[in-house]
Amino acid sequence: MTHKTEKLLFELSTPGARAIDLPASDVPTTELDPALCTFTETGLPEIGQLQLVRHYTHLSHRNFSVDDNFYPLGSCTMKYNPKVNEWAASLDGFANLHPMQPDADTQGALALLYHLRVFLAEIAGLDEVSLQPCAGAHGEWTALKVIRAYFHDHNQPKRKIVLAPDTAHGTNPASCAMCGANVVTIKSRPDGLTDLDDLRAHLSDEVAAVMVTNPNTVGKFDAHIADMADLIHDAGAFLYLDGANMNAILGITRPGDFGADIMHFNTHKTFSTPHGCGGPGAGPIAMRKQLAPYLPVPQVIKTGDSYSLDYNRPKSIGRVRSFHGQFNVLVRAYAYIAACGAAGLRNVSETAILCANYLAQRIKHAYALPFGPPDGQPMAAAPCAHEFITVPQTILDRGVTIMDIAKTLIDRGYHPPTVHFPIHDCLMIEPTETESKAVLDDFADTMLELAELSQRDTAPFKAAPVNQPVRRLDEVAAARKPILTWTPGDKT
Ligand SMILES: *Cc1c(COP(=O)(O)O)cnc(C)c1O
């Protein structure tokens, strides 16, 4: 598709144009007191309906979404969002509810929140859940506040250190910093798992928690997690599980069973609520009983047959979100979990793992797997979880960079995998369970074709992307010096 520059609505504005015609007034007109009508020119654009529809339709064509194409963005679990979730979230009784309505009028919504709590506690293997946080990072922050409140309440205020492995997601240290905790990095071993000796060396009576992602960000399930939990508990600290990778363990194992004390979910990853570019999301947290008194208010509770919002929690850290969290996202998560059922959830994870291992197996002769099986051995010798990491050194040695591969994939219709995380010069590929074998095969064929192309000619990699609205952008300038205003005469 060719893309032409899309003008701003302000540039498209034609004086007098209207998107809708209002019916003629059927009540008598009266003069308003001139003192009340100090109209100022708003300068809002005036646009006809068709032009308005075309403008937004053009912009929507520039979106890349799972509904459009394969989106193997590692760690982000870009799975298909079943449309039945949208149906549930747009039901009149949910979508048009007012957050200030009394509990008695909102029993259905409260029942849904309560049962979602029960579902998530069961999936986590933990005792209580707060649905308030509205993103994974927000869940981390809330959980760290809960841990801090616990230690204050137990006269251990000097526990201010949080340990996290060097493969941790950037939000882990960021959440710690936002909570005033000092983050100390724990080394990973060459096989990608946490170095238990290094962990042991860093544990002390100043450590509040250890943040762990399992399966970790290199796509490996750390089977030492229970030993790690013992070490952490012996030191009087909590094991925090970053639950972003729950898509690999649903119904197979539970964080509470392998020693986690508190965790967050990313409903927008694991439970198929839509996400992209930072929102919207929901990051519920689950925890053991001993941490529950500190969780945010309000908490949805059930008394007899009725549901209500409980604010009477004297040790609560308080509110972390207006009203009841990201309600419509929580409706989608509930719909997804209820539709899957227990067996269905386990099937989700088993299929996600199978897809990742199949894809890795198909491309690994051209895309080396630093944490995979030794050369020549099948994936079964050292399987990955729901995602895998490649460092395609032979391709890099030909002068093609990771970014070149990513940009070339965009022209082939694929969203690039995650790049340079959690290690430099890597691609992190997460196919998810919702893709067919045909899609995985097409993607593998494309990856292998690119590996082959890099042997003959690197120029096409350097030019990519060529068929997108924009070519390569200065991403740092876009983030640090964004141009957010427009005045007539500016170039769009
Ligand atoms: C996505 C992710 C997060 C942060 O979650 P958000 O919902 O994007 O805030 C944290 N840790 C890991 C490993 C992730 O993949």
Short mmCIF file of C-alpha atoms and ligand atoms in Angstrom, two decimals:
data_model
loop_
_atom_site.label_atom_id
_atom_site.label_comp_id
_atom_site.label_asym_id
_atom_site.label_seq_id
_atom_site.Cartn_x
_atom_site.Cartn_y
_atom_site.Cartn_z
CA MET A 1 0.00 0.00 0.00
CA THR A 2 1.28 3.49 -0.68
CA HIS A 3 0.80 6.04 2.04
CA LYS A 4 0.45 9.72 1.40
CA THR A 5 0.94 12.32 4.06
CA GLU A 6 -2.23 12.62 6.11
CA LYS A 7 -3.12 16.23 6.75
CA LEU A 8 -4.21 17.35 10.22
CA LEU A 9 -7.89 18.07 10.78
CA PHE A 10 -6.93 21.74 11.19
CA GLU A 11 -5.47 21.76 7.69
CA LEU A 12 -8.52 19.98 6.29
CA SER A 13 -10.88 22.49 7.89
CA THR A 14 -13.29 24.26 5.54
CA PRO A 15 -15.29 27.13 7.08
CA GLY A 16 -18.96 26.20 7.36
CA ALA A 17 -18.47 22.44 6.82
CA ARG A 18 -20.40 20.23 9.26
CA ALA A 19 -20.19 16.51 10.11
CA ILE A 20 -23.80 16.43 11.33
CA ASP A 21 -26.93 18.47 10.73
CA LEU A 22 -28.94 19.27 13.81
CA PRO A 23 -32.74 19.32 13.36
CA ALA A 24 -34.40 22.71 13.31
CA SER A 25 -35.31 23.92 16.77
CA ASP A 26 -38.90 23.14 17.72
CA VAL A 27 -38.99 25.51 20.71
CA PRO A 28 -39.34 29.27 20.59
CA THR A 29 -36.06 31.19 20.50
CA THR A 30 -35.22 33.77 23.15
CA GLU A 31 -32.50 36.32 23.37
CA LEU A 32 -29.74 35.46 25.82
CA ASP A 33 -28.43 38.02 28.24
CA PRO A 34 -25.38 39.39 26.33
CA ALA A 35 -23.43 39.28 29.59
CA LEU A 36 -23.69 35.48 29.51
CA CYS A 37 -22.48 35.03 25.95
CA THR A 38 -18.87 36.01 25.82
CA PHE A 39 -18.05 33.59 22.99
CA THR A 40 -14.46 33.25 22.03
CA GLU A 41 -13.34 31.74 18.75
CA THR A 42 -12.29 28.15 19.52
CA GLY A 43 -10.51 27.60 16.23
CA LEU A 44 -11.80 24.01 16.12
CA PRO A 45 -11.70 22.46 12.66
CA GLU A 46 -14.87 22.34 10.56
CA ILE A 47 -15.13 19.10 8.61
CA GLY A 48 -17.76 17.24 6.58
CA GLN A 49 -18.70 13.74 7.77
CA LEU A 50 -17.18 11.84 4.85
CA GLN A 51 -13.90 13.69 5.12
CA LEU A 52 -13.83 13.07 8.85
CA VAL A 53 -14.48 9.33 8.40
CA ARG A 54 -11.76 9.12 5.74
CA HIS A 55 -9.27 10.94 7.94
CA TYR A 56 -9.64 8.49 10.81
CA THR A 57 -9.89 5.49 8.48
CA HIS A 58 -6.58 6.48 6.88
CA LEU A 59 -4.98 6.81 10.30
CA SER A 60 -6.39 3.43 11.39
CA HIS A 61 -4.70 1.81 8.38
CA ARG A 62 -1.39 2.80 9.89
CA ASN A 63 -2.02 0.78 13.02
CA PHE A 64 -0.33 -2.54 13.36
CA SER A 65 -2.43 -4.93 15.38
CA VAL A 66 -2.89 -8.61 16.12
CA ASP A 67 -6.16 -8.41 14.16
CA ASP A 68 -4.04 -7.45 11.17
CA ASN A 69 -0.94 -9.62 11.27
CA PHE A 70 1.48 -11.78 13.24
CA TYR A 71 2.95 -9.88 16.21
CA PRO A 72 5.67 -12.01 17.87
CA LEU A 73 6.79 -9.27 20.29
CA GLY A 74 8.57 -11.24 23.01
CA SER A 75 7.49 -10.68 26.63
CA CYS A 76 4.38 -8.79 25.47
CA THR A 77 2.16 -11.84 24.71
CA MET A 78 0.40 -10.25 21.75
CA LYS A 79 -2.23 -12.95 21.44
CA TYR A 80 -5.54 -12.66 19.69
CA ASN A 81 -8.27 -10.99 21.76
CA PRO A 82 -11.46 -13.01 21.20
CA LYS A 83 -14.35 -10.80 20.14
CA VAL A 84 -16.63 -12.30 22.77
CA ASN A 85 -14.60 -10.31 25.31
CA GLU A 86 -15.58 -7.11 23.50
CA TRP A 87 -19.20 -8.19 23.50
CA ALA A 88 -19.07 -8.71 27.28
CA ALA A 89 -17.30 -5.41 27.95
CA SER A 90 -19.83 -3.48 25.88
CA LEU A 91 -22.93 -4.94 27.56
CA ASP A 92 -25.16 -2.06 28.58
CA GLY A 93 -25.08 -2.99 32.28
CA PHE A 94 -21.28 -2.84 32.33
CA ALA A 95 -20.44 -0.13 29.83
CA ASN A 96 -23.00 2.40 31.04
CA LEU A 97 -22.57 1.91 34.75
CA HIS A 98 -21.66 4.96 36.78
CA PRO A 99 -18.77 4.40 39.21
CA MET A 100 -20.61 6.37 41.92
CA GLN A 101 -23.69 4.14 41.84
CA PRO A 102 -24.38 2.52 45.23
CA ASP A 103 -23.35 -1.08 45.78
CA ALA A 104 -26.98 -2.20 45.84
CA ASP A 105 -27.41 -1.05 42.22
CA THR A 106 -24.21 -2.63 40.94
CA GLN A 107 -24.41 -6.17 42.25
CA GLY A 108 -23.67 -7.72 38.86
CA ALA A 109 -20.52 -5.70 38.33
CA LEU A 110 -19.34 -6.33 41.89
CA ALA A 111 -20.07 -10.06 41.53
CA LEU A 112 -17.93 -10.12 38.39
CA LEU A 113 -15.04 -8.38 40.19
CA TYR A 114 -15.37 -10.71 43.16
CA HIS A 115 -15.33 -13.83 41.01
CA LEU A 116 -12.39 -12.53 38.99
CA ARG A 117 -10.57 -12.15 42.31
CA VAL A 118 -11.36 -15.77 43.13
CA PHE A 119 -10.20 -16.95 39.67
CA LEU A 120 -6.91 -15.06 39.92
CA ALA A 121 -6.20 -16.25 43.46
CA GLU A 122 -6.73 -19.83 42.28
CA ILE A 123 -4.47 -19.37 39.22
CA ALA A 124 -1.79 -17.76 41.41
CA GLY A 125 -2.07 -20.30 44.24
CA LEU A 126 -2.23 -17.31 46.61
CA ASP A 127 -4.81 -16.07 49.11
CA GLU A 128 -5.97 -12.59 48.17
CA VAL A 129 -6.10 -10.40 45.09
CA SER A 130 -6.42 -6.67 44.49
CA LEU A 131 -7.80 -5.67 41.12
CA GLN A 132 -6.89 -2.01 41.48
CA PRO A 133 -3.53 -1.61 39.71
CA CYS A 134 -3.96 -0.69 36.07
CA ALA A 135 -0.77 -2.06 34.50
CA GLY A 136 1.95 -4.56 35.26
CA ALA A 137 4.30 -1.78 36.33
CA HIS A 138 1.57 -0.30 38.52
CA GLY A 139 1.08 -3.76 40.07
CA GLU A 140 4.81 -3.94 40.86
CA TRP A 141 4.70 -0.53 42.47
CA THR A 142 1.58 -1.36 44.50
CA ALA A 143 3.04 -4.68 45.64
CA LEU A 144 6.27 -3.00 46.75
CA LYS A 145 4.20 -0.49 48.73
CA VAL A 146 2.37 -3.42 50.36
CA ILE A 147 5.69 -5.08 51.24
CA ARG A 148 7.00 -1.82 52.65
CA ALA A 149 3.86 -1.36 54.76
CA TYR A 150 4.30 -4.91 56.07
CA PHE A 151 7.88 -4.25 57.20
CA HIS A 152 6.96 -0.92 58.79
CA ASP A 153 4.17 -2.64 60.65
CA HIS A 154 6.61 -5.36 61.80
CA ASN A 155 9.28 -2.94 63.01
CA GLN A 156 11.75 -3.71 60.26
CA PRO A 157 11.89 -0.34 58.49
CA LYS A 158 15.48 -0.86 57.42
CA ARG A 159 14.50 -3.50 54.89
CA LYS A 160 14.79 -1.24 51.86
CA ILE A 161 16.79 -3.29 49.37
CA VAL A 162 15.15 -5.14 46.51
CA LEU A 163 17.19 -7.69 44.59
CA ALA A 164 16.46 -8.32 40.90
CA PRO A 165 18.33 -10.37 38.30
CA ASP A 166 20.20 -8.61 35.50
CA THR A 167 17.63 -9.93 33.03
CA ALA A 168 14.74 -8.14 34.82
CA HIS A 169 12.31 -6.02 32.83
CA GLY A 170 13.03 -2.28 33.06
CA THR A 171 9.84 -1.73 35.02
CA ASN A 172 11.23 -3.76 37.97
CA PRO A 173 14.03 -1.35 38.91
CA ALA A 174 11.83 1.61 37.93
CA SER A 175 9.06 0.51 40.33
CA CYS A 176 11.65 0.05 43.08
CA ALA A 177 13.02 3.52 42.50
CA MET A 178 9.47 4.98 42.60
CA CYS A 179 9.00 3.31 45.99
CA GLY A 180 12.28 4.56 47.39
CA ALA A 181 13.81 1.06 47.44
CA ASN A 182 17.43 0.46 46.46
CA VAL A 183 17.72 -2.06 43.66
CA VAL A 184 20.67 -4.39 43.65
CA THR A 185 21.31 -6.56 40.61
CA ILE A 186 21.87 -10.30 40.86
CA LYS A 187 23.94 -11.99 38.17
CA SER A 188 22.57 -14.56 35.78
CA ARG A 189 24.53 -17.69 34.90
CA PRO A 190 25.58 -18.34 31.27
CA ASP A 191 22.53 -20.59 30.88
CA GLY A 192 20.28 -17.61 31.68
CA LEU A 193 19.16 -18.79 35.13
CA THR A 194 19.68 -16.84 38.34
CA ASP A 195 23.03 -17.38 40.03
CA LEU A 196 22.03 -18.77 43.45
CA ASP A 197 25.46 -18.10 44.94
CA ASP A 198 25.24 -14.46 43.95
CA LEU A 199 21.72 -14.32 45.39
CA ARG A 200 22.92 -15.87 48.65
CA ALA A 201 25.76 -13.35 48.86
CA HIS A 202 23.34 -10.44 48.58
CA LEU A 203 20.65 -11.57 51.00
CA SER A 204 20.67 -9.74 54.34
CA ASP A 205 18.37 -8.28 56.98
CA GLU A 206 18.10 -5.17 54.81
CA VAL A 207 16.53 -7.00 51.89
CA ALA A 208 12.76 -6.56 51.58
CA ALA A 209 12.11 -8.60 48.48
CA VAL A 210 13.59 -10.39 45.51
CA MET A 211 11.84 -9.73 42.20
CA VAL A 212 11.92 -12.70 39.89
CA THR A 213 10.34 -13.40 36.52
CA ASN A 214 9.63 -17.10 35.95
CA PRO A 215 9.73 -18.30 33.22
CA ASN A 216 12.39 -15.66 33.02
CA THR A 217 12.96 -13.10 30.29
CA VAL A 218 15.30 -15.42 28.35
CA GLY A 219 12.35 -17.81 28.00
CA LYS A 220 13.51 -20.45 30.50
CA PHE A 221 11.60 -21.81 33.45
CA ASP A 222 13.92 -21.69 36.46
CA ALA A 223 13.43 -25.02 38.20
CA HIS A 224 15.51 -23.76 41.16
CA ILE A 225 12.73 -21.36 42.07
CA ALA A 226 11.66 -23.33 45.15
CA ASP A 227 15.28 -23.35 46.45
CA MET A 228 15.47 -19.66 45.73
CA ALA A 229 12.23 -19.11 47.69
CA ASP A 230 13.70 -21.01 50.67
CA LEU A 231 16.83 -18.84 50.66
CA ILE A 232 14.75 -15.67 50.44
CA HIS A 233 12.34 -16.73 53.19
CA ASP A 234 15.21 -17.80 55.47
CA ALA A 235 16.56 -14.26 55.09
CA GLY A 236 13.15 -12.87 56.14
CA ALA A 237 12.40 -11.34 52.72
CA PHE A 238 9.55 -11.86 50.25
CA LEU A 239 9.69 -13.44 46.82
CA TYR A 240 7.96 -11.17 44.31
CA LEU A 241 6.96 -12.80 41.04
CA ASP A 242 6.76 -10.62 37.95
CA GLY A 243 3.83 -12.43 36.36
CA ALA A 244 4.30 -11.12 32.83
CA ASN A 245 5.16 -14.63 31.68
CA MET A 246 2.14 -16.40 33.18
CA ASN A 247 1.16 -17.42 29.65
CA ALA A 248 3.66 -20.27 29.97
CA ILE A 249 2.48 -21.80 33.25
CA LEU A 250 -1.33 -21.49 33.47
CA GLY A 251 -2.71 -24.63 35.08
CA ILE A 252 0.76 -26.27 34.95
CA THR A 253 2.22 -24.74 38.08
CA ARG A 254 1.22 -21.91 40.42
CA PRO A 255 3.46 -19.14 41.77
CA GLY A 256 2.18 -19.72 45.33
CA ASP A 257 3.12 -23.40 45.03
CA PHE A 258 6.71 -22.62 44.02
CA GLY A 259 7.21 -20.11 46.81
CA ALA A 260 6.13 -16.69 45.50
CA ASP A 261 4.58 -14.49 48.19
CA ILE A 262 3.19 -11.73 46.02
CA MET A 263 2.92 -11.17 42.28
CA HIS A 264 1.22 -9.17 39.55
CA PHE A 265 -0.73 -10.36 36.54
CA ASN A 266 -0.75 -8.59 33.22
CA THR A 267 -4.35 -9.25 32.19
CA HIS A 268 -3.57 -7.53 28.90
CA LYS A 269 -0.94 -10.17 28.19
CA THR A 270 -2.05 -13.45 29.73
CA PHE A 271 -5.79 -12.96 29.72
CA SER A 272 -6.16 -11.56 26.29
CA THR A 273 -7.36 -8.06 26.98
CA PRO A 274 -6.12 -5.74 24.25
CA HIS A 275 -2.99 -3.68 24.70
CA GLY A 276 -0.39 -1.76 22.85
CA CYS A 277 1.69 1.36 23.33
CA GLY A 278 1.20 1.47 27.06
CA GLY A 279 -2.48 0.92 27.58
CA PRO A 280 -5.12 0.25 28.56
CA GLY A 281 -4.38 -2.58 30.91
CA ALA A 282 -4.95 -4.06 34.31
CA GLY A 283 -2.26 -5.43 36.61
CA PRO A 284 -4.02 -7.17 39.53
CA ILE A 285 -1.78 -8.35 42.35
CA ALA A 286 -2.12 -11.58 44.32
CA MET A 287 -0.54 -12.25 47.69
CA ARG A 288 -0.32 -14.48 50.74
CA LYS A 289 -2.57 -13.86 53.75
CA GLN A 290 0.11 -12.15 55.80
CA LEU A 291 0.40 -9.33 53.22
CA ALA A 292 -3.34 -8.97 52.61
CA PRO A 293 -4.10 -6.43 55.39
CA TYR A 294 -2.04 -3.84 53.49
CA LEU A 295 -3.61 -4.16 50.07
CA PRO A 296 -5.34 -1.16 48.51
CA VAL A 297 -8.91 -0.14 49.29
CA PRO A 298 -11.62 -0.67 48.32
CA GLN A 299 -11.73 -4.45 48.21
CA VAL A 300 -14.74 -6.23 46.74
CA ILE A 301 -16.16 -8.63 49.30
CA LYS A 302 -19.06 -11.04 49.52
CA THR A 303 -21.26 -11.19 52.60
CA GLY A 304 -23.97 -13.84 52.36
CA ASP A 305 -25.41 -13.33 48.90
CA SER A 306 -24.48 -9.72 48.44
CA TYR A 307 -21.36 -7.99 47.22
CA SER A 308 -19.93 -4.72 48.47
CA LEU A 309 -16.86 -2.53 48.48
CA ASP A 310 -14.97 -2.74 51.74
CA TYR A 311 -13.09 0.40 52.83
CA ASN A 312 -12.64 -0.68 56.41
CA ARG A 313 -9.04 -1.85 56.20
CA PRO A 314 -7.04 0.16 58.71
CA LYS A 315 -3.65 -1.12 57.54
CA SER A 316 -4.35 -0.55 53.83
CA ILE A 317 -1.83 1.43 51.80
CA GLY A 318 -4.87 3.37 50.53
CA ARG A 319 -6.16 3.91 47.05
CA VAL A 320 -3.88 3.40 44.07
CA ARG A 321 -6.49 4.07 41.40
CA SER A 322 -9.68 6.02 41.01
CA PHE A 323 -12.82 3.97 41.50
CA HIS A 324 -12.47 0.21 40.99
CA GLY A 325 -9.50 -0.19 38.66
CA GLN A 326 -9.74 -0.57 34.90
CA PHE A 327 -13.22 -2.07 35.04
CA ASN A 328 -13.83 -2.81 31.37
CA VAL A 329 -10.46 -4.51 31.03
CA LEU A 330 -11.33 -6.65 34.05
CA VAL A 331 -14.62 -7.64 32.38
CA ARG A 332 -12.65 -8.87 29.36
CA ALA A 333 -10.26 -10.83 31.60
CA TYR A 334 -13.19 -12.44 33.39
CA ALA A 335 -14.87 -13.35 30.09
CA TYR A 336 -11.65 -14.90 28.80
CA ILE A 337 -10.95 -16.97 31.92
CA ALA A 338 -14.58 -18.09 32.19
CA ALA A 339 -14.63 -19.10 28.51
CA CYS A 340 -11.37 -21.08 28.78
CA GLY A 341 -12.11 -22.85 32.04
CA ALA A 342 -9.36 -24.66 33.93
CA ALA A 343 -8.58 -27.19 31.20
CA GLY A 344 -8.68 -24.47 28.56
CA LEU A 345 -6.18 -22.31 30.45
CA ARG A 346 -3.75 -25.21 30.71
CA ASN A 347 -4.22 -25.80 27.00
CA VAL A 348 -3.35 -22.13 26.36
CA SER A 349 0.03 -22.52 28.04
CA GLU A 350 0.82 -25.93 26.58
CA THR A 351 0.04 -24.64 23.09
CA ALA A 352 2.04 -21.43 23.62
CA ILE A 353 5.06 -23.53 24.65
CA LEU A 354 4.60 -25.89 21.71
CA CYS A 355 4.39 -22.99 19.22
CA ALA A 356 7.56 -21.36 20.58
CA ASN A 357 9.52 -24.60 20.51
CA TYR A 358 8.29 -25.42 17.00
CA LEU A 359 9.32 -22.02 15.67
CA ALA A 360 12.70 -22.15 17.45
CA GLN A 361 13.33 -25.63 16.04
CA ARG A 362 12.50 -24.46 12.50
CA ILE A 363 14.91 -21.51 12.45
CA LYS A 364 17.65 -22.39 14.92
CA HIS A 365 20.18 -23.55 12.31
CA ALA A 366 20.24 -19.95 10.98
CA TYR A 367 19.34 -18.10 14.20
CA ALA A 368 21.54 -19.27 17.05
CA LEU A 369 19.88 -19.82 20.44
CA PRO A 370 22.29 -18.83 23.23
CA PHE A 371 20.04 -20.47 25.83
CA GLY A 372 18.88 -23.35 23.62
CA PRO A 373 20.19 -26.88 23.13
CA PRO A 374 23.78 -27.48 21.93
CA ASP A 375 24.26 -27.29 18.15
CA GLY A 376 22.64 -30.10 16.25
CA GLN A 377 20.41 -31.18 19.13
CA PRO A 378 16.62 -30.80 18.99
CA MET A 379 14.71 -28.26 21.11
CA ALA A 380 13.53 -31.15 23.28
CA ALA A 381 17.10 -31.34 24.70
CA ALA A 382 16.71 -27.85 26.22
CA PRO A 383 13.19 -26.59 25.53
CA CYS A 384 12.14 -22.98 25.81
CA ALA A 385 8.96 -21.82 27.52
CA HIS A 386 6.50 -19.63 25.59
CA GLU A 387 9.24 -17.51 24.00
CA PHE A 388 12.86 -17.77 22.96
CA ILE A 389 15.89 -15.62 22.34
CA THR A 390 18.15 -15.69 19.34
CA VAL A 391 21.48 -13.94 18.86
CA PRO A 392 21.98 -14.52 15.11
CA GLN A 393 25.74 -13.97 15.23
CA THR A 394 26.50 -15.24 11.71
CA ILE A 395 24.02 -12.74 10.26
CA LEU A 396 25.35 -9.94 12.48
CA ASP A 397 28.89 -10.77 11.33
CA ARG A 398 27.81 -10.02 7.75
CA GLY A 399 27.12 -6.44 8.78
CA VAL A 400 23.34 -6.75 9.23
CA THR A 401 22.25 -5.38 12.61
CA ILE A 402 19.38 -6.54 14.80
CA MET A 403 17.57 -3.30 13.94
CA ASP A 404 18.08 -4.02 10.20
CA ILE A 405 16.39 -7.41 10.63
CA ALA A 406 13.54 -5.84 12.61
CA LYS A 407 12.93 -3.10 10.02
CA THR A 408 13.04 -5.64 7.17
CA LEU A 409 10.40 -7.75 8.90
CA ILE A 410 8.07 -4.73 8.96
CA ASP A 411 8.14 -4.60 5.15
CA ARG A 412 7.25 -8.31 5.07
CA GLY A 413 4.12 -7.63 7.11
CA TYR A 414 5.38 -8.79 10.51
CA HIS A 415 5.65 -6.83 13.70
CA PRO A 416 9.30 -7.22 14.70
CA PRO A 417 10.13 -9.32 17.73
CA THR A 418 11.43 -7.53 20.83
CA VAL A 419 15.00 -6.35 20.21
CA HIS A 420 18.00 -5.93 22.52
CA PHE A 421 16.11 -7.23 25.57
CA PRO A 422 17.07 -8.81 27.92
CA ILE A 423 20.53 -8.98 26.33
CA HIS A 424 22.17 -6.91 23.63
CA ASP A 425 21.94 -7.98 19.98
CA CYS A 426 19.06 -10.38 20.48
CA LEU A 427 15.62 -10.96 19.07
CA MET A 428 13.03 -12.23 21.56
CA ILE A 429 10.31 -14.16 19.75
CA GLU A 430 6.94 -15.03 21.31
CA PRO A 431 4.47 -16.53 18.86
CA THR A 432 1.65 -17.17 21.41
CA GLU A 433 -0.86 -20.00 21.24
CA THR A 434 -3.30 -18.20 18.97
CA GLU A 435 -1.30 -18.55 15.72
CA SER A 436 -1.82 -21.45 13.34
CA LYS A 437 0.98 -23.72 12.12
CA ALA A 438 0.61 -22.10 8.70
CA VAL A 439 1.39 -18.65 10.14
CA LEU A 440 4.36 -20.00 12.10
CA ASP A 441 5.66 -21.72 8.94
CA ASP A 442 5.31 -18.55 6.85
CA PHE A 443 7.18 -16.58 9.47
CA ALA A 444 9.91 -19.22 9.75
CA ASP A 445 10.24 -19.24 5.93
CA THR A 446 10.62 -15.45 5.94
CA MET A 447 13.24 -15.55 8.71
CA LEU A 448 15.20 -18.21 6.81
CA GLU A 449 14.90 -16.28 3.56
CA LEU A 450 16.34 -13.19 5.30
CA ALA A 451 19.22 -15.24 6.69
CA GLU A 452 19.93 -16.45 3.17
CA LEU A 453 19.59 -12.95 1.68
CA SER A 454 22.14 -11.60 4.18
CA GLN A 455 24.71 -13.92 2.61
CA ARG A 456 24.25 -12.37 -0.82
CA ASP A 457 23.29 -8.75 -0.25
CA THR A 458 23.03 -6.57 2.83
CA ALA A 459 21.82 -3.43 1.03
CA PRO A 460 18.08 -4.26 1.23
CA PHE A 461 18.42 -4.57 5.02
CA LYS A 462 19.95 -1.11 5.24
CA ALA A 463 17.16 0.45 3.15
CA ALA A 464 14.25 -1.10 5.06
CA PRO A 465 11.51 -0.22 5.71
CA VAL A 466 10.64 0.96 2.22
CA ASN A 467 6.86 0.55 2.02
CA GLN A 468 5.79 2.22 5.28
CA PRO A 469 4.46 5.76 5.88
CA VAL A 470 7.78 6.64 7.50
CA ARG A 471 11.26 5.20 7.10
CA ARG A 472 13.72 5.06 9.99
CA LEU A 473 13.01 7.64 12.61
CA ASP A 474 15.19 9.22 15.22
CA GLU A 475 13.49 7.34 18.04
CA VAL A 476 15.41 9.12 20.77
CA ALA A 477 14.40 12.55 19.44
CA ALA A 478 10.81 11.36 19.07
CA ALA A 479 10.77 10.41 22.76
CA ARG A 480 12.90 13.25 24.15
CA LYS A 481 11.97 16.17 21.90
CA PRO A 482 8.50 15.44 20.60
CA ILE A 483 6.80 18.16 18.59
CA LEU A 484 3.31 18.30 20.03
CA THR A 485 1.92 21.59 18.73
CA TRP A 486 1.02 22.86 15.30
CA THR A 487 0.39 26.36 14.09
CA PRO A 488 -0.94 27.31 10.66
CA GLY A 489 1.91 27.34 8.18
CA ASP A 490 3.81 24.46 9.89
CA LYS A 491 4.66 21.47 7.76
CA THR A 492 2.91 18.27 8.91
C1 LIG B 1 5.24 -6.21 30.18
C2 LIG B 1 6.13 -6.51 31.29
C3 LIG B 1 6.09 -5.76 32.48
C4 LIG B 1 5.29 -4.48 32.63
O1 LIG B 1 3.94 -4.61 32.40
P1 LIG B 1 3.04 -3.40 31.89
O2 LIG B 1 1.66 -3.93 31.98
O3 LIG B 1 3.49 -3.10 30.50
O4 LIG B 1 3.29 -2.24 32.81
C5 LIG B 1 6.88 -6.17 33.54
N1 LIG B 1 7.69 -7.23 33.43
C6 LIG B 1 7.78 -7.97 32.29
C7 LIG B 1 8.70 -9.16 32.24
C8 LIG B 1 7.01 -7.62 31.17
O5 LIG B 1 7.10 -8.33 30.05
#
